[in-house]
mmCIF file of C-alpha atoms in Angstrom:
data_model
loop_
_atom_site.group_PDB
_atom_site.id
_atom_site.type_symbol
_atom_site.label_atom_id
_atom_site.label_comp_id
_atom_site.label_asym_id
_atom_site.label_seq_id
_atom_site.Cartn_x
_atom_site.Cartn_y
_atom_site.Cartn_z
ATOM 1 C CA MET A 117 13.812 -9.420 -34.436
ATOM 2 C CA ALA A 118 12.377 -9.334 -30.936
ATOM 3 C CA TYR A 119 13.114 -6.059 -29.181
ATOM 4 C CA PHE A 120 11.731 -5.333 -25.743
ATOM 5 C CA SER A 121 10.105 -2.304 -24.171
ATOM 6 C CA GLY A 122 8.050 -3.167 -21.156
ATOM 7 C CA GLN A 123 5.030 -1.906 -19.309
ATOM 8 C CA GLY A 124 2.849 -3.715 -16.833
ATOM 9 C CA ARG A 125 1.789 -4.353 -13.281
ATOM 10 C CA VAL A 126 3.997 -5.224 -10.311
ATOM 11 C CA PHE A 127 2.828 -7.341 -7.393
ATOM 12 C CA ILE A 128 4.724 -7.890 -4.124
ATOM 13 C CA GLY A 129 3.783 -10.228 -1.290
ATOM 14 C CA SER A 130 5.003 -12.473 1.487
ATOM 15 C CA ARG A 131 5.975 -16.135 1.144
ATOM 16 C CA ASP A 132 4.607 -19.107 3.048
ATOM 17 C CA THR A 133 6.728 -21.703 4.846
ATOM 18 C CA ASN A 134 7.030 -23.695 1.627
ATOM 19 C CA GLY A 135 8.449 -20.760 -0.316
ATOM 20 C CA ASN A 136 5.247 -20.112 -2.267
ATOM 21 C CA PRO A 137 3.585 -16.696 -2.616
ATOM 22 C CA ALA A 138 1.037 -16.121 0.142
ATOM 23 C CA GLY A 139 -1.089 -13.646 -1.829
ATOM 24 C CA LEU A 140 0.473 -10.727 -3.693
ATOM 25 C CA THR A 141 -0.546 -7.060 -3.521
ATOM 26 C CA PHE A 142 -0.651 -4.744 -6.531
ATOM 27 C CA VAL A 143 1.702 -1.850 -5.721
ATOM 28 C CA GLY A 144 0.216 0.651 -8.174
ATOM 29 C CA ASN A 145 2.008 2.499 -10.933
ATOM 30 C CA VAL A 146 5.702 1.556 -11.297
ATOM 31 C CA PRO A 147 7.599 3.749 -13.789
ATOM 32 C CA ASP A 148 10.903 1.951 -13.302
ATOM 33 C CA LEU A 149 11.781 -1.699 -12.569
ATOM 34 C CA LYS A 150 15.228 -3.262 -12.884
ATOM 35 C CA VAL A 151 16.631 -6.733 -12.253
ATOM 36 C CA SER A 152 20.411 -7.148 -12.324
ATOM 37 C CA ILE A 153 22.308 -10.428 -12.184
ATOM 38 C CA SER A 154 26.028 -10.868 -11.727
ATOM 39 C CA VAL A 155 28.704 -13.391 -10.790
ATOM 40 C CA ASP A 156 31.902 -13.144 -8.789
ATOM 41 C CA THR A 157 34.656 -15.154 -10.442
ATOM 42 C CA LEU A 158 38.086 -16.474 -9.566
ATOM 43 C CA GLU A 159 40.591 -16.393 -12.401
ATOM 44 C CA HIS A 160 43.764 -18.472 -12.590
ATOM 45 C CA GLN A 161 46.831 -17.591 -14.659
ATOM 46 C CA GLU A 162 49.292 -20.222 -15.810
ATOM 47 C CA SER A 163 52.967 -19.647 -15.028
ATOM 48 C CA GLN A 164 54.735 -21.591 -17.783
ATOM 49 C CA SER A 165 54.463 -19.690 -21.057
ATOM 50 C CA GLY A 166 55.873 -16.364 -19.910
ATOM 51 C CA GLN A 167 52.573 -14.650 -20.813
ATOM 52 C CA ARG A 168 50.587 -15.392 -17.666
ATOM 53 C CA LEU A 169 47.595 -16.525 -19.707
ATOM 54 C CA THR A 170 44.252 -16.991 -17.989
ATOM 55 C CA ASP A 171 43.579 -20.702 -18.214
ATOM 56 C CA LEU A 172 40.714 -21.127 -15.732
ATOM 57 C CA GLN A 173 37.728 -19.169 -14.506
ATOM 58 C CA LEU A 174 35.627 -20.348 -11.571
ATOM 59 C CA ILE A 175 32.308 -18.859 -10.522
ATOM 60 C CA ARG A 176 32.467 -18.251 -6.775
ATOM 61 C CA THR A 177 29.095 -16.582 -6.194
ATOM 62 C CA LYS A 178 25.949 -15.771 -8.124
ATOM 63 C CA LYS A 179 23.727 -12.932 -7.095
ATOM 64 C CA GLY A 180 20.879 -10.770 -8.283
ATOM 65 C CA GLU A 181 19.709 -7.271 -7.418
ATOM 66 C CA PHE A 182 16.264 -5.696 -7.635
ATOM 67 C CA ALA A 183 15.242 -2.053 -7.841
ATOM 68 C CA CYS A 184 11.930 -0.365 -8.510
ATOM 69 C CA THR A 185 10.176 2.953 -8.117
ATOM 70 C CA LEU A 186 6.762 3.023 -6.451
ATOM 71 C CA GLU A 187 4.536 6.066 -6.829
ATOM 72 C CA GLU A 188 1.360 5.271 -4.942
ATOM 73 C CA TRP A 189 0.884 6.358 -1.314
ATOM 74 C CA ILE A 190 -0.859 3.220 -0.058
ATOM 75 C CA GLN A 191 -0.533 1.254 3.151
ATOM 76 C CA SER A 192 1.292 -1.782 1.737
ATOM 77 C CA ASN A 193 3.885 0.432 0.023
ATOM 78 C CA LEU A 194 4.469 2.412 3.218
ATOM 79 C CA GLU A 195 5.038 -0.808 5.146
ATOM 80 C CA LEU A 196 7.701 -1.902 2.641
ATOM 81 C CA ALA A 197 9.372 1.495 2.498
ATOM 82 C CA LEU A 198 9.480 1.973 6.273
ATOM 83 C CA TYR A 199 9.890 -1.636 7.501
ATOM 84 C CA GLY A 200 6.633 -0.766 9.201
ATOM 85 C CA SER A 201 3.443 -2.278 10.526
ATOM 86 C CA THR A 202 0.019 -0.661 10.292
ATOM 87 C CA THR A 203 -2.503 -0.317 13.092
ATOM 88 C CA ILE A 204 -6.114 0.465 12.246
ATOM 89 C CA VAL A 205 -7.323 2.964 14.844
ATOM 90 C CA ALA A 206 -11.078 2.905 15.416
ATOM 91 C CA SER A 207 -12.989 6.057 16.324
ATOM 92 C CA GLY A 208 -13.441 6.918 20.005
ATOM 93 C CA THR A 209 -13.119 9.588 22.663
ATOM 94 C CA VAL A 210 -10.373 10.935 24.927
ATOM 95 C CA THR A 211 -10.933 12.538 28.315
ATOM 96 C CA SER A 212 -8.547 14.810 30.224
ATOM 97 C CA GLU A 213 -5.494 14.488 27.970
ATOM 98 C CA LEU A 214 -2.800 16.669 29.526
ATOM 99 C CA LEU A 215 -1.092 19.491 27.667
ATOM 100 C CA PRO A 216 2.474 20.560 28.543
ATOM 101 C CA ASN A 217 2.778 22.429 31.822
ATOM 102 C CA PRO A 218 3.017 25.312 31.383
ATOM 103 C CA VAL A 219 1.688 25.830 27.867
ATOM 104 C CA THR A 220 3.693 28.231 25.720
ATOM 105 C CA LEU A 221 1.404 30.621 23.880
ATOM 106 C CA GLY A 222 1.531 30.154 20.117
ATOM 107 C CA SER A 223 3.303 26.770 20.242
ATOM 108 C CA LEU A 224 1.902 23.641 18.629
ATOM 109 C CA ASN A 225 0.630 21.033 21.097
ATOM 110 C CA LEU A 226 0.188 17.495 19.785
ATOM 111 C CA LEU A 227 -2.811 15.395 20.699
ATOM 112 C CA SER A 228 -2.435 11.614 20.885
ATOM 113 C CA LYS A 229 -5.085 11.088 18.191
ATOM 114 C CA GLN A 230 -5.908 12.646 14.835
ATOM 115 C CA ASN A 231 -9.093 13.531 12.963
ATOM 116 C CA VAL A 232 -10.485 15.160 16.111
ATOM 117 C CA SER A 233 -13.741 16.951 16.844
ATOM 118 C CA SER A 234 -15.770 18.297 19.809
ATOM 119 C CA VAL A 235 -12.610 19.653 21.421
ATOM 120 C CA VAL A 236 -12.978 21.115 24.933
ATOM 121 C CA VAL A 237 -10.028 22.564 26.895
ATOM 122 C CA LYS A 238 -10.328 22.813 30.690
ATOM 123 C CA ASP A 239 -7.973 23.728 33.491
ATOM 124 C CA SER A 240 -7.014 21.664 36.562
ATOM 125 C CA SER A 241 -8.867 23.550 39.263
ATOM 126 C CA GLY A 242 -11.252 21.755 41.626
ATOM 127 C CA THR A 243 -14.155 23.117 39.620
ATOM 128 C CA PRO A 244 -12.572 23.100 36.144
ATOM 129 C CA LEU A 245 -12.825 26.255 34.082
ATOM 130 C CA THR A 246 -13.382 25.855 30.345
ATOM 131 C CA LEU A 247 -11.336 27.959 27.946
ATOM 132 C CA PRO A 248 -13.467 29.730 25.352
ATOM 133 C CA SER A 249 -12.862 28.236 21.897
ATOM 134 C CA THR A 250 -11.758 31.699 20.734
ATOM 135 C CA GLN A 251 -8.611 31.315 22.845
ATOM 136 C CA TYR A 252 -7.169 28.327 20.980
ATOM 137 C CA THR A 253 -6.855 27.036 17.424
ATOM 138 C CA VAL A 254 -7.510 23.386 16.573
ATOM 139 C CA ASN A 255 -5.927 21.590 13.614
ATOM 140 C CA ALA A 256 -8.657 18.967 13.567
ATOM 141 C CA LYS A 257 -7.396 16.546 10.923
ATOM 142 C CA HIS A 258 -3.813 16.650 12.170
ATOM 143 C CA GLY A 259 -4.703 16.336 15.847
ATOM 144 C CA SER A 260 -3.002 19.393 17.294
ATOM 145 C CA LEU A 261 -3.915 22.720 18.868
ATOM 146 C CA ILE A 262 -2.388 26.079 19.689
ATOM 147 C CA ILE A 263 -3.266 28.050 22.828
ATOM 148 C CA ASN A 264 -3.360 31.717 21.864
ATOM 149 C CA ASP A 265 -4.553 33.242 25.147
ATOM 150 C CA LYS A 266 -4.696 31.808 28.671
ATOM 151 C CA THR A 267 -5.686 34.885 30.649
ATOM 152 C CA ALA A 268 -9.165 35.905 29.487
ATOM 153 C CA GLY A 269 -11.807 34.189 31.610
ATOM 154 C CA GLY A 270 -9.158 33.030 34.120
ATOM 155 C CA PRO A 271 -7.095 32.796 36.155
ATOM 156 C CA TYR A 272 -6.514 29.179 35.113
ATOM 157 C CA ILE A 273 -4.629 26.438 36.893
ATOM 158 C CA GLU A 274 -2.403 24.412 34.602
ATOM 159 C CA PRO A 275 -1.917 21.836 33.225
ATOM 160 C CA PHE A 276 -4.772 22.205 30.783
ATOM 161 C CA LYS A 277 -6.780 19.084 29.987
ATOM 162 C CA VAL A 278 -8.400 18.289 26.635
ATOM 163 C CA ASP A 279 -11.545 16.268 25.938
ATOM 164 C CA TYR A 280 -12.281 15.315 22.343
ATOM 165 C CA SER A 281 -13.615 12.750 19.921
ATOM 166 C CA TYR A 282 -11.478 11.239 17.173
ATOM 167 C CA GLY A 283 -12.115 9.440 13.907
ATOM 168 C CA ALA A 284 -10.656 6.307 12.338
ATOM 169 C CA ALA A 285 -7.126 6.304 10.904
ATOM 170 C CA ASN A 286 -4.432 3.953 9.603
ATOM 171 C CA VAL A 287 -1.155 4.416 11.460
ATOM 172 C CA THR A 288 2.081 2.925 10.076
ATOM 173 C CA ALA A 289 4.918 2.816 12.608
ATOM 174 C CA MET A 290 8.496 2.886 11.279
ATOM 175 C CA PHE A 291 11.039 0.098 11.819
ATOM 176 C CA THR A 292 8.748 -2.311 13.625
ATOM 177 C CA GLN A 293 9.365 -5.249 11.258
ATOM 178 C CA PRO A 294 12.480 -7.270 10.377
ATOM 179 C CA LEU A 295 14.020 -7.217 6.915
ATOM 180 C CA PRO A 296 11.183 -8.282 4.600
ATOM 181 C CA GLU A 297 11.685 -11.151 2.172
ATOM 182 C CA ARG A 298 9.071 -10.912 -0.545
ATOM 183 C CA TRP A 299 7.968 -12.593 -3.765
ATOM 184 C CA VAL A 300 7.968 -10.068 -6.632
ATOM 185 C CA ARG A 301 5.990 -10.588 -9.839
ATOM 186 C CA PHE A 302 5.859 -8.520 -13.015
ATOM 187 C CA GLU A 303 2.919 -9.174 -15.343
ATOM 188 C CA GLY A 304 3.618 -7.106 -18.404
ATOM 189 C CA LEU A 305 3.527 -6.377 -22.092
ATOM 190 C CA ASN A 306 6.328 -6.053 -24.617
ATOM 191 C CA THR A 307 5.225 -2.886 -26.377
ATOM 192 C CA ALA A 308 8.047 -3.308 -28.920
ATOM 193 C CA ASP A 309 6.674 -6.670 -30.041
ATOM 194 C CA SER A 310 2.897 -6.406 -30.616
ATOM 195 C CA ASN A 311 2.202 -6.278 -26.863
ATOM 196 C CA HIS A 312 3.226 -9.901 -26.398
ATOM 197 C CA GLU A 313 2.868 -10.743 -22.730
ATOM 198 C CA VAL A 314 5.648 -11.592 -20.307
ATOM 199 C CA VAL A 315 5.857 -12.724 -16.690
ATOM 200 C CA ILE A 316 8.883 -12.276 -14.426
ATOM 201 C CA ASP A 317 8.977 -13.917 -10.997
ATOM 202 C CA LEU A 318 11.590 -13.220 -8.318
ATOM 203 C CA TYR A 319 11.022 -15.749 -5.571
ATOM 204 C CA ARG A 320 12.884 -14.264 -2.636
ATOM 205 C CA VAL A 321 13.842 -10.593 -2.540
ATOM 206 C CA ALA A 322 15.341 -9.051 0.608
ATOM 207 C CA ILE A 323 14.021 -5.490 0.332
ATOM 208 C CA ASN A 324 15.913 -2.529 1.762
ATOM 209 C CA PRO A 325 14.000 0.398 3.291
ATOM 210 C CA ALA A 326 13.357 3.410 1.102
ATOM 211 C CA LYS A 327 16.432 5.596 0.747
ATOM 212 C CA GLU A 328 14.374 8.732 1.257
ATOM 213 C CA LEU A 329 10.866 10.137 1.361
ATOM 214 C CA SER A 330 10.708 13.401 -0.574
ATOM 215 C CA VAL A 331 7.724 14.720 1.331
ATOM 216 C CA ILE A 332 7.899 18.339 0.116
ATOM 217 C CA GLY A 333 8.722 19.023 -3.523
ATOM 218 C CA ASN A 334 7.377 20.010 -6.902
ATOM 219 C CA ASP A 335 7.048 16.451 -8.230
ATOM 220 C CA LEU A 336 5.023 13.448 -7.159
ATOM 221 C CA MET A 337 6.670 11.604 -4.300
ATOM 222 C CA LYS A 338 8.243 8.263 -5.202
ATOM 223 C CA PHE A 339 9.463 5.308 -3.174
ATOM 224 C CA GLU A 340 12.848 4.091 -4.386
ATOM 225 C CA LEU A 341 13.119 0.459 -3.273
ATOM 226 C CA SER A 342 16.046 -1.876 -3.820
ATOM 227 C CA GLY A 343 17.114 -5.247 -2.567
ATOM 228 C CA GLN A 344 19.015 -8.452 -3.156
ATOM 229 C CA VAL A 345 17.536 -11.433 -4.977
ATOM 230 C CA LEU A 346 18.329 -14.394 -2.710
ATOM 231 C CA ALA A 347 18.443 -18.048 -3.635
ATOM 232 C CA ASP A 348 15.261 -19.962 -2.801
ATOM 233 C CA LEU A 349 16.557 -23.342 -1.693
ATOM 234 C CA THR A 350 13.015 -24.753 -1.535
ATOM 235 C CA LYS A 351 13.205 -24.972 -5.332
ATOM 236 C CA SER A 352 15.336 -27.158 -7.563
ATOM 237 C CA ALA A 353 18.298 -25.604 -9.324
ATOM 238 C CA THR A 354 17.139 -27.323 -12.522
ATOM 239 C CA GLY A 355 13.785 -27.297 -14.289
ATOM 240 C CA GLN A 356 11.424 -24.463 -15.136
ATOM 241 C CA PHE A 357 11.764 -22.581 -11.852
ATOM 242 C CA GLY A 358 15.439 -22.385 -10.910
ATOM 243 C CA GLN A 359 16.318 -20.975 -7.501
ATOM 244 C CA PHE A 360 16.341 -17.219 -8.131
ATOM 245 C CA GLY A 361 13.601 -16.378 -10.587
ATOM 246 C CA ARG A 362 12.252 -16.920 -14.072
ATOM 247 C CA VAL A 363 11.186 -15.043 -17.200
ATOM 248 C CA ILE A 364 8.161 -16.386 -19.087
ATOM 249 C CA LEU A 365 7.467 -15.263 -22.663
ATOM 250 C CA LEU A 366 3.873 -15.803 -23.710
#
């Protein structure tokens, strides 16, 4: 008997104009991967015998569905989950970035960059006055600050202006990309059959965005991705490939 219990590595990547994988990226640990296939049928009942027997069944559509759980917080997974694109921000400096006018004491003010250092807060007078660093709190990694006191050493003329340096970061913006169609590959082992190896290819998967990001919780955050397995008409319906996918037992 050949039972199956799988483990392995999942790779996802874009397709070239010929429908071939254009380099696949390992998505990290995947505790759950499912492929579902189904058909929509039309049934016909005869009307002669008095029993309305089904005498014909036609397949109207064939479709497949894909679902997986990603666990690793990496750039390529974020782009899939968020329909996003990533910008690599190089380190640099910012001069005279304006804070809200007027600043509310104790409120969080967001800077345009993150991973900041050498923060200096000045006012808008002709000869700018510098706030002592004891009068504000900087969240350096997050790129934000809180003004706790704006009287000592003043009076100050608002808006306040901030000079600072910032470090490199990867920024993934949400919903900047169209629906992604990706090649999905599973390279795995059948642990129920002496670790015999298996390959599953899905040629063209239209991936939905992640249903949710559980950012705060007691468990590790997971990306729940799903999508529809579309027909790849660049491939023949017959032969070793088919038009949806293939399973290879090794």
